[in-house]
Short mmCIF file of C-alpha atoms in Angstrom, two decimals:
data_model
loop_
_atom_site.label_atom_id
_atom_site.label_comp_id
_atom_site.label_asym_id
_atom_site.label_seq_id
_atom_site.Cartn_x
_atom_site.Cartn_y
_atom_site.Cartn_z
CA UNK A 1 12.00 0.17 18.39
CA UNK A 2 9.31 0.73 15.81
CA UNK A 3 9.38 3.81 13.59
CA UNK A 4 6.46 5.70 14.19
CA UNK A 5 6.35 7.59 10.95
CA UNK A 6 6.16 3.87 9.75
CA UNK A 7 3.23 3.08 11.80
CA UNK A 8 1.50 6.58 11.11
CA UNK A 9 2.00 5.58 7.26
CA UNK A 10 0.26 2.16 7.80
CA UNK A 11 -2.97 3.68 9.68
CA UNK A 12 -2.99 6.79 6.62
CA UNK A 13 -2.83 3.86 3.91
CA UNK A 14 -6.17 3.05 4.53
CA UNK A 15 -7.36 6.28 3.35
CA UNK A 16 -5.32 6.44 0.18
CA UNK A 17 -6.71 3.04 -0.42
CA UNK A 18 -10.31 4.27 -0.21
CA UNK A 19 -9.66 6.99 -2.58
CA UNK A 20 -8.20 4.80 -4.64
CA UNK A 21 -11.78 2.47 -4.72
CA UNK A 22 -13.84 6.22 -4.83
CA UNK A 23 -11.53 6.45 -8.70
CA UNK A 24 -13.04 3.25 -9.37
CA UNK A 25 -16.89 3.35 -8.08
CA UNK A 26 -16.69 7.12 -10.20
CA UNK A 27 -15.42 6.29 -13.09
CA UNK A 28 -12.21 8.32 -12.58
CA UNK A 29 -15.06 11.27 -12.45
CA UNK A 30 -13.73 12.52 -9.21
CA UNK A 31 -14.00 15.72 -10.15
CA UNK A 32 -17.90 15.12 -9.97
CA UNK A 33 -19.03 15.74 -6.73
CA UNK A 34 -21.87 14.33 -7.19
CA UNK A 35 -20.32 11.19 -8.11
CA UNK A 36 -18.44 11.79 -4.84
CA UNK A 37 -21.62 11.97 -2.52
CA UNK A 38 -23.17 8.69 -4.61
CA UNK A 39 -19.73 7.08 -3.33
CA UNK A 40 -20.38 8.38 0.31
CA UNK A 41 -23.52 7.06 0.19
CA UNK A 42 -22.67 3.96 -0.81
CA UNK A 43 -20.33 3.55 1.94
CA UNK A 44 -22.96 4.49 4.20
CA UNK A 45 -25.00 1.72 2.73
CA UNK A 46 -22.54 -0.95 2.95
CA UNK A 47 -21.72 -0.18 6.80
CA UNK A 48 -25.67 -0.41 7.54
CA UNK A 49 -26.20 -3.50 5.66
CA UNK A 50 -22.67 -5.19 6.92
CA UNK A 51 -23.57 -4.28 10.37
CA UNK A 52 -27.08 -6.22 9.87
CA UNK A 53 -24.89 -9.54 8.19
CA UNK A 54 -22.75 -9.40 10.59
CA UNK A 55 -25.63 -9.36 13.71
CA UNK A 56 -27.30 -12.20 11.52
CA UNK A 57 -23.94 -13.99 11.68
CA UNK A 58 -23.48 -13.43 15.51
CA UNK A 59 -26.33 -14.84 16.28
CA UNK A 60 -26.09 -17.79 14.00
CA UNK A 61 -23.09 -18.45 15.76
CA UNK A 62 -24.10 -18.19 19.01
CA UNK A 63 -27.11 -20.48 18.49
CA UNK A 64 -25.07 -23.03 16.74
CA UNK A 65 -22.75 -22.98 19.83
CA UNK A 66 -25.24 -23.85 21.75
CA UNK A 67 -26.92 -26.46 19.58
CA UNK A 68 -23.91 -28.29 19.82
CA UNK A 69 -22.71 -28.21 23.14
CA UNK A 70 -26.29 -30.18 23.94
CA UNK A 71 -24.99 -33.30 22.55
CA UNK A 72 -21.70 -32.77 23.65
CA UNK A 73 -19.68 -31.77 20.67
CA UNK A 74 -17.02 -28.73 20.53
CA UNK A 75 -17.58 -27.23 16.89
CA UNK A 76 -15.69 -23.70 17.89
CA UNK A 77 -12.03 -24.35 16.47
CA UNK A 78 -14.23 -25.41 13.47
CA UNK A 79 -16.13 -21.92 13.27
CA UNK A 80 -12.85 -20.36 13.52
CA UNK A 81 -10.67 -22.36 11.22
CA UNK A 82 -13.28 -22.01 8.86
CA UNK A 83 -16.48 -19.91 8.97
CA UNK A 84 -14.74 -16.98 10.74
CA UNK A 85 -11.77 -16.88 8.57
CA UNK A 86 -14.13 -17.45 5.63
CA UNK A 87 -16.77 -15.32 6.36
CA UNK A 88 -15.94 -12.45 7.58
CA UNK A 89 -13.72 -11.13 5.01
CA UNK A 90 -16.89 -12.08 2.71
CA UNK A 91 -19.11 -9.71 4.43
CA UNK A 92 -18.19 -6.35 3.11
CA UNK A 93 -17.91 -8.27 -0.50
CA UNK A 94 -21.69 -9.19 -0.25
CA UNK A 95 -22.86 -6.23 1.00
CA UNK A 96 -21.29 -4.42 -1.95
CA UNK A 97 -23.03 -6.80 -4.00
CA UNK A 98 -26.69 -6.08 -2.16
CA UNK A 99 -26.47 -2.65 -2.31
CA UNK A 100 -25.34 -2.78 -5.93
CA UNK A 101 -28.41 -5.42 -7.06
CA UNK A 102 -31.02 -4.31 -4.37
CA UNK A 103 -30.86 -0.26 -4.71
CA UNK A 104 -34.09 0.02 -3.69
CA UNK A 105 -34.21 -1.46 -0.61
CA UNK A 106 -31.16 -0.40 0.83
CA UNK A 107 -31.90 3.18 -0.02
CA UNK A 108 -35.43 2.75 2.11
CA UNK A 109 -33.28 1.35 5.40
CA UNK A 110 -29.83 3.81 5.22
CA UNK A 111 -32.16 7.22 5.96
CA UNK A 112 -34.19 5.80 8.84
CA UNK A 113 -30.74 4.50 10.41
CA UNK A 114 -29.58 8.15 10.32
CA UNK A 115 -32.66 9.27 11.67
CA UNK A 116 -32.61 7.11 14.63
CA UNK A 117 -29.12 7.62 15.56
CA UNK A 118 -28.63 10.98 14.87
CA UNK A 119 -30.79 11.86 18.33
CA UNK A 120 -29.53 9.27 20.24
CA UNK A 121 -25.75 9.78 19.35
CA UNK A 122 -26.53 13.78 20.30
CA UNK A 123 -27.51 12.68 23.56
CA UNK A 124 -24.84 9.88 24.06
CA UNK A 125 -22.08 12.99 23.40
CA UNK A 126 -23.85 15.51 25.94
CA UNK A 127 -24.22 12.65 28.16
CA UNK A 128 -20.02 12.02 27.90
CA UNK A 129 -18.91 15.22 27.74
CA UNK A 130 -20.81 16.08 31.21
CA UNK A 131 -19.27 12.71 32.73
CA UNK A 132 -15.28 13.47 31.67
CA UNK A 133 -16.03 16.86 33.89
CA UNK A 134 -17.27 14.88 36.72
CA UNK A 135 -14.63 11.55 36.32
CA UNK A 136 -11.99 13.59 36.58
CA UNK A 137 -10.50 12.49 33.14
CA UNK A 138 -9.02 14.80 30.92
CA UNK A 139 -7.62 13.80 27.36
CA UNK A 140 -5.06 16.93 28.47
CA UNK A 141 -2.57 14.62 30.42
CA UNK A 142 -3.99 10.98 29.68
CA UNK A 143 -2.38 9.65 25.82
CA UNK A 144 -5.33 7.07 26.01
CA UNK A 145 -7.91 8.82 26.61
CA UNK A 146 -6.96 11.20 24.00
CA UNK A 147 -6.68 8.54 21.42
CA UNK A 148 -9.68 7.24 22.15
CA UNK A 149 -11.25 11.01 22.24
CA UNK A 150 -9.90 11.27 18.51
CA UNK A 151 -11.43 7.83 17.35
CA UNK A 152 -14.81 9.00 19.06
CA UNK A 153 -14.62 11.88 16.93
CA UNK A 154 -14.03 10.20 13.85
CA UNK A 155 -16.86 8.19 14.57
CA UNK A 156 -19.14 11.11 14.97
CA UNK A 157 -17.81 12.76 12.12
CA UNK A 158 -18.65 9.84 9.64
CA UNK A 159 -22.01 9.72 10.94
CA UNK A 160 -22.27 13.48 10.22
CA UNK A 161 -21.09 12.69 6.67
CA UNK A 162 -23.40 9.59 6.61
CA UNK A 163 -26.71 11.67 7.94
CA UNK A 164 -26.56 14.73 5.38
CA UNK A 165 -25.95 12.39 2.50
CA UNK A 166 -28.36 9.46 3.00
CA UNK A 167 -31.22 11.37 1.84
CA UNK A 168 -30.22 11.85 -1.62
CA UNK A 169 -33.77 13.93 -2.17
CA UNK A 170 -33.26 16.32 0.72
CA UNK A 171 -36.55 15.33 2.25
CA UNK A 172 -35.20 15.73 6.09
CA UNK A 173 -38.05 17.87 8.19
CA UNK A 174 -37.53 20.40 10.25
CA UNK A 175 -36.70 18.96 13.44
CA UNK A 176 -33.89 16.72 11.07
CA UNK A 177 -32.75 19.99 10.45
CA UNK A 178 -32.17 21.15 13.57
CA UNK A 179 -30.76 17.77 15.06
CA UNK A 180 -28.03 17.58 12.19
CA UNK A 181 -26.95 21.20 13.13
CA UNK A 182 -26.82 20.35 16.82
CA UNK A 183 -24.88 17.43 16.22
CA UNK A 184 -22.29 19.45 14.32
CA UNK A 185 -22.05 21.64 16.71
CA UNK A 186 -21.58 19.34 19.43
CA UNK A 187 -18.72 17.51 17.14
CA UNK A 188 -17.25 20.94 17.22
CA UNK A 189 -17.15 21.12 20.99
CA UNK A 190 -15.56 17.49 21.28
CA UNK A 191 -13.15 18.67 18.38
CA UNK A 192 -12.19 21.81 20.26
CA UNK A 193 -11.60 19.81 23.36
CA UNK A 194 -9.15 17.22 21.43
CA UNK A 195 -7.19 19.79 19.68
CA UNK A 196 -6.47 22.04 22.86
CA UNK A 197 -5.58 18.65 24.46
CA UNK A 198 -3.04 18.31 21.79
CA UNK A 199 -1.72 21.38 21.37
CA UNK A 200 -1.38 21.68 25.45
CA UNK A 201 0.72 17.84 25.06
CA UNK A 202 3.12 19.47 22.11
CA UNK A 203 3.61 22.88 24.22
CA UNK A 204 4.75 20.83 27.35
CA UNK A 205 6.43 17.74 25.85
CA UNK A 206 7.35 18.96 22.35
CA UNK A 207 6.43 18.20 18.81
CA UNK A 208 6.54 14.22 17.51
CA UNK A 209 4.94 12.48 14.58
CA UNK A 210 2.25 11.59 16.11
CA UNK A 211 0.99 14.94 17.80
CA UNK A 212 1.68 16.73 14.37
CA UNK A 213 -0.65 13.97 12.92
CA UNK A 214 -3.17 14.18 15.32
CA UNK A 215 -3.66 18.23 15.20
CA UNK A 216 -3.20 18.20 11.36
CA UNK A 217 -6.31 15.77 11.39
CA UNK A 218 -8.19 17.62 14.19
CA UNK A 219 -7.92 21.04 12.42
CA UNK A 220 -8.89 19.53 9.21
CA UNK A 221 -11.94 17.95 10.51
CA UNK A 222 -12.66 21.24 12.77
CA UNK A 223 -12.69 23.81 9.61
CA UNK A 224 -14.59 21.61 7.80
CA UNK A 225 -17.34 20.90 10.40
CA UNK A 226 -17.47 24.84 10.84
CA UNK A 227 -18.28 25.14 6.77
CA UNK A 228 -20.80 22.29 7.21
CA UNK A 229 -22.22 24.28 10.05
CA UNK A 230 -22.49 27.13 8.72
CA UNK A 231 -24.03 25.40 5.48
CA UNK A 232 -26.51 23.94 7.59
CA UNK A 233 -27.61 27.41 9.40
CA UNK A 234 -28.37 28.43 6.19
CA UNK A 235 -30.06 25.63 5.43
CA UNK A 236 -32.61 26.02 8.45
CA UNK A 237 -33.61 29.28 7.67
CA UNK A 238 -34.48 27.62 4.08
CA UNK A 239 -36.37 25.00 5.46
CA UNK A 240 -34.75 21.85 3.41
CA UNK A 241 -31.11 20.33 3.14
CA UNK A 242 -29.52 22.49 0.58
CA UNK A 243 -26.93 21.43 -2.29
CA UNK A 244 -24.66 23.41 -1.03
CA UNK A 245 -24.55 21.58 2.66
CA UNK A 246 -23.71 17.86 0.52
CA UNK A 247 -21.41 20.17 -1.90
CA UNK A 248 -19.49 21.29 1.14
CA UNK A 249 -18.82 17.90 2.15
CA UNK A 250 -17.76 16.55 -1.16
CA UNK A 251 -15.40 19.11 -2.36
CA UNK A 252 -13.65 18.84 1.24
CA UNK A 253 -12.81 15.23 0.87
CA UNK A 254 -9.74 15.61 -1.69
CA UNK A 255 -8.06 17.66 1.53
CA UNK A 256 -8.09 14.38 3.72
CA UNK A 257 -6.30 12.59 0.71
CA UNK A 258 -3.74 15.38 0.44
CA UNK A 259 -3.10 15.03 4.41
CA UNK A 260 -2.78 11.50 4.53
CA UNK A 261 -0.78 11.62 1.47
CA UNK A 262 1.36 14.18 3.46
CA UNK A 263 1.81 11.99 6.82
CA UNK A 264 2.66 8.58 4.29
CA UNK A 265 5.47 10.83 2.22
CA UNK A 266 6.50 13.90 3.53
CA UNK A 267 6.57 12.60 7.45
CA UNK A 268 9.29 9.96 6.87
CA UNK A 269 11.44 12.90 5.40
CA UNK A 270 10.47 15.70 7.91
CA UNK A 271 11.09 13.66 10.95
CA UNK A 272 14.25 11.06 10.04
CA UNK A 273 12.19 8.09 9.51
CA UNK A 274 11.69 8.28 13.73
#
């Protein structure tokens, strides 16, 4: 039976891993937060230009399929023995390598993404939230649903992160202003919902790694979008994105390290290598 301190370690790694690369992009300035929220934002520019390599590369694909099954030849075990195991792990390296040599350009796409998705993914949320109520789903008694709850809010939290730091100028209007705060408060609703969930499957079923992860992570990420709310009250009533909102988020980041350094270490330990 697998240990599932091991397997809690293995999904945290990740995380150490990226802190590890955030040492590197800063100059082992991580003290900087500034340099931190360049690093965000440089993440945020390699997921928008990945995502747009890896459409171009889907549709290449798909077209080439086709192509060749006209005149009768098979060429997908050659896509995957080769182009797929070939490419893909080159995408993220190239995209690293565009936003590093193109600046410019990427810095002129990243802030309209955020601008069109922030809206949409604020509807999307109200939309889901009012259809659990009416499916009859609850993340209360369903493991899945729960886990999937928790990787939804992940999602929404990196977009969060992605939206308030993509405009390194703080030129976001009003109504930007307003649709940031109402997507952090929505992320707090959806966060309040998966941390009552978990705490209600601990009080009935007891404590295991992978509950104490999961509310360790959700109350993180819940008292740190309350500071970014709060931030970004202020904020409104200033009329522009201030420091303080992208300080907020940077000096908060070290915290996830320390957890996931906590579930990788200290779990193991706490809970008999179960």
């Amino acid at each position: 039976m697998p240990s599932d301190t091991l397997i809690l370690a293995c999904i945290h790694l990740p995380l150490v891993l990226w802190a590890v690369l955030a040492y590197v992009f800063t100059g082992s300035a991580l003290m900087d937060v500034h340099k931190r929220l360049d690093f965000l934002r440089f993440n945020g520019e390699l997921l928008v230009i990945a995502a747009i390599k890896l459409i171009c590369g889907g549709l290449l694909t798909v077209v080439s399929f086709g192509l060749f099954e006209l005149i009768g030849i098979n060429v997908e075990p050659f896509f995957e023995k080769y182009i797929l195991a070939f490419g893909l792990p080159a995408v993220p390296i190239l995209g690293a390598y565009l936003v590093q040599s193109n600046p410019q350009l990427v810095k002129m796409i990243a802030p309209v993404v955020a601008k069109i998705f922030t809206p949409l993914v604020i509807v999307m949320l109200i939309v889901y939230l009012i259809a659990v109520v009416y499916s009859g789903k609850d993340p209360y008694n369903d493991r899945e649903f729960l886990l999937l709850f928790n990787v939804l809010l992940i999602g929404v939290m990196a977009l969060v992160f992605f939206s308030i730091s993509a405009d390194p100028h703080n030129s976001t209007s009003k109504s930007g202003h307003y649709l940031l705060l109402a997507l952090t408060g929505i992320t707090i609703i959806v966060n309040a919902i998966a941390l009552s969930a978990i705490l209600f499957r601990i009080s009935e079923w007891g404590l295991t790694p992978n509950r104490m992860a999961v509310m360790g992570s959700n109350v993180l990420m819940l008292l740190h979008l309350c500071l970014l709310t709060y931030q970004l009250f202020q904020s409104v009533k200033e009329k522009f994105i201030s420091s303080r909102v992208e300080i907020a988020i940077a000096r908060y980041l070290p915290i996830y390290l320390v957890w996931a350094l906590i579930v990788i270490f200290i779990f193991p330990l706490l809970f008999h290598f179960q």
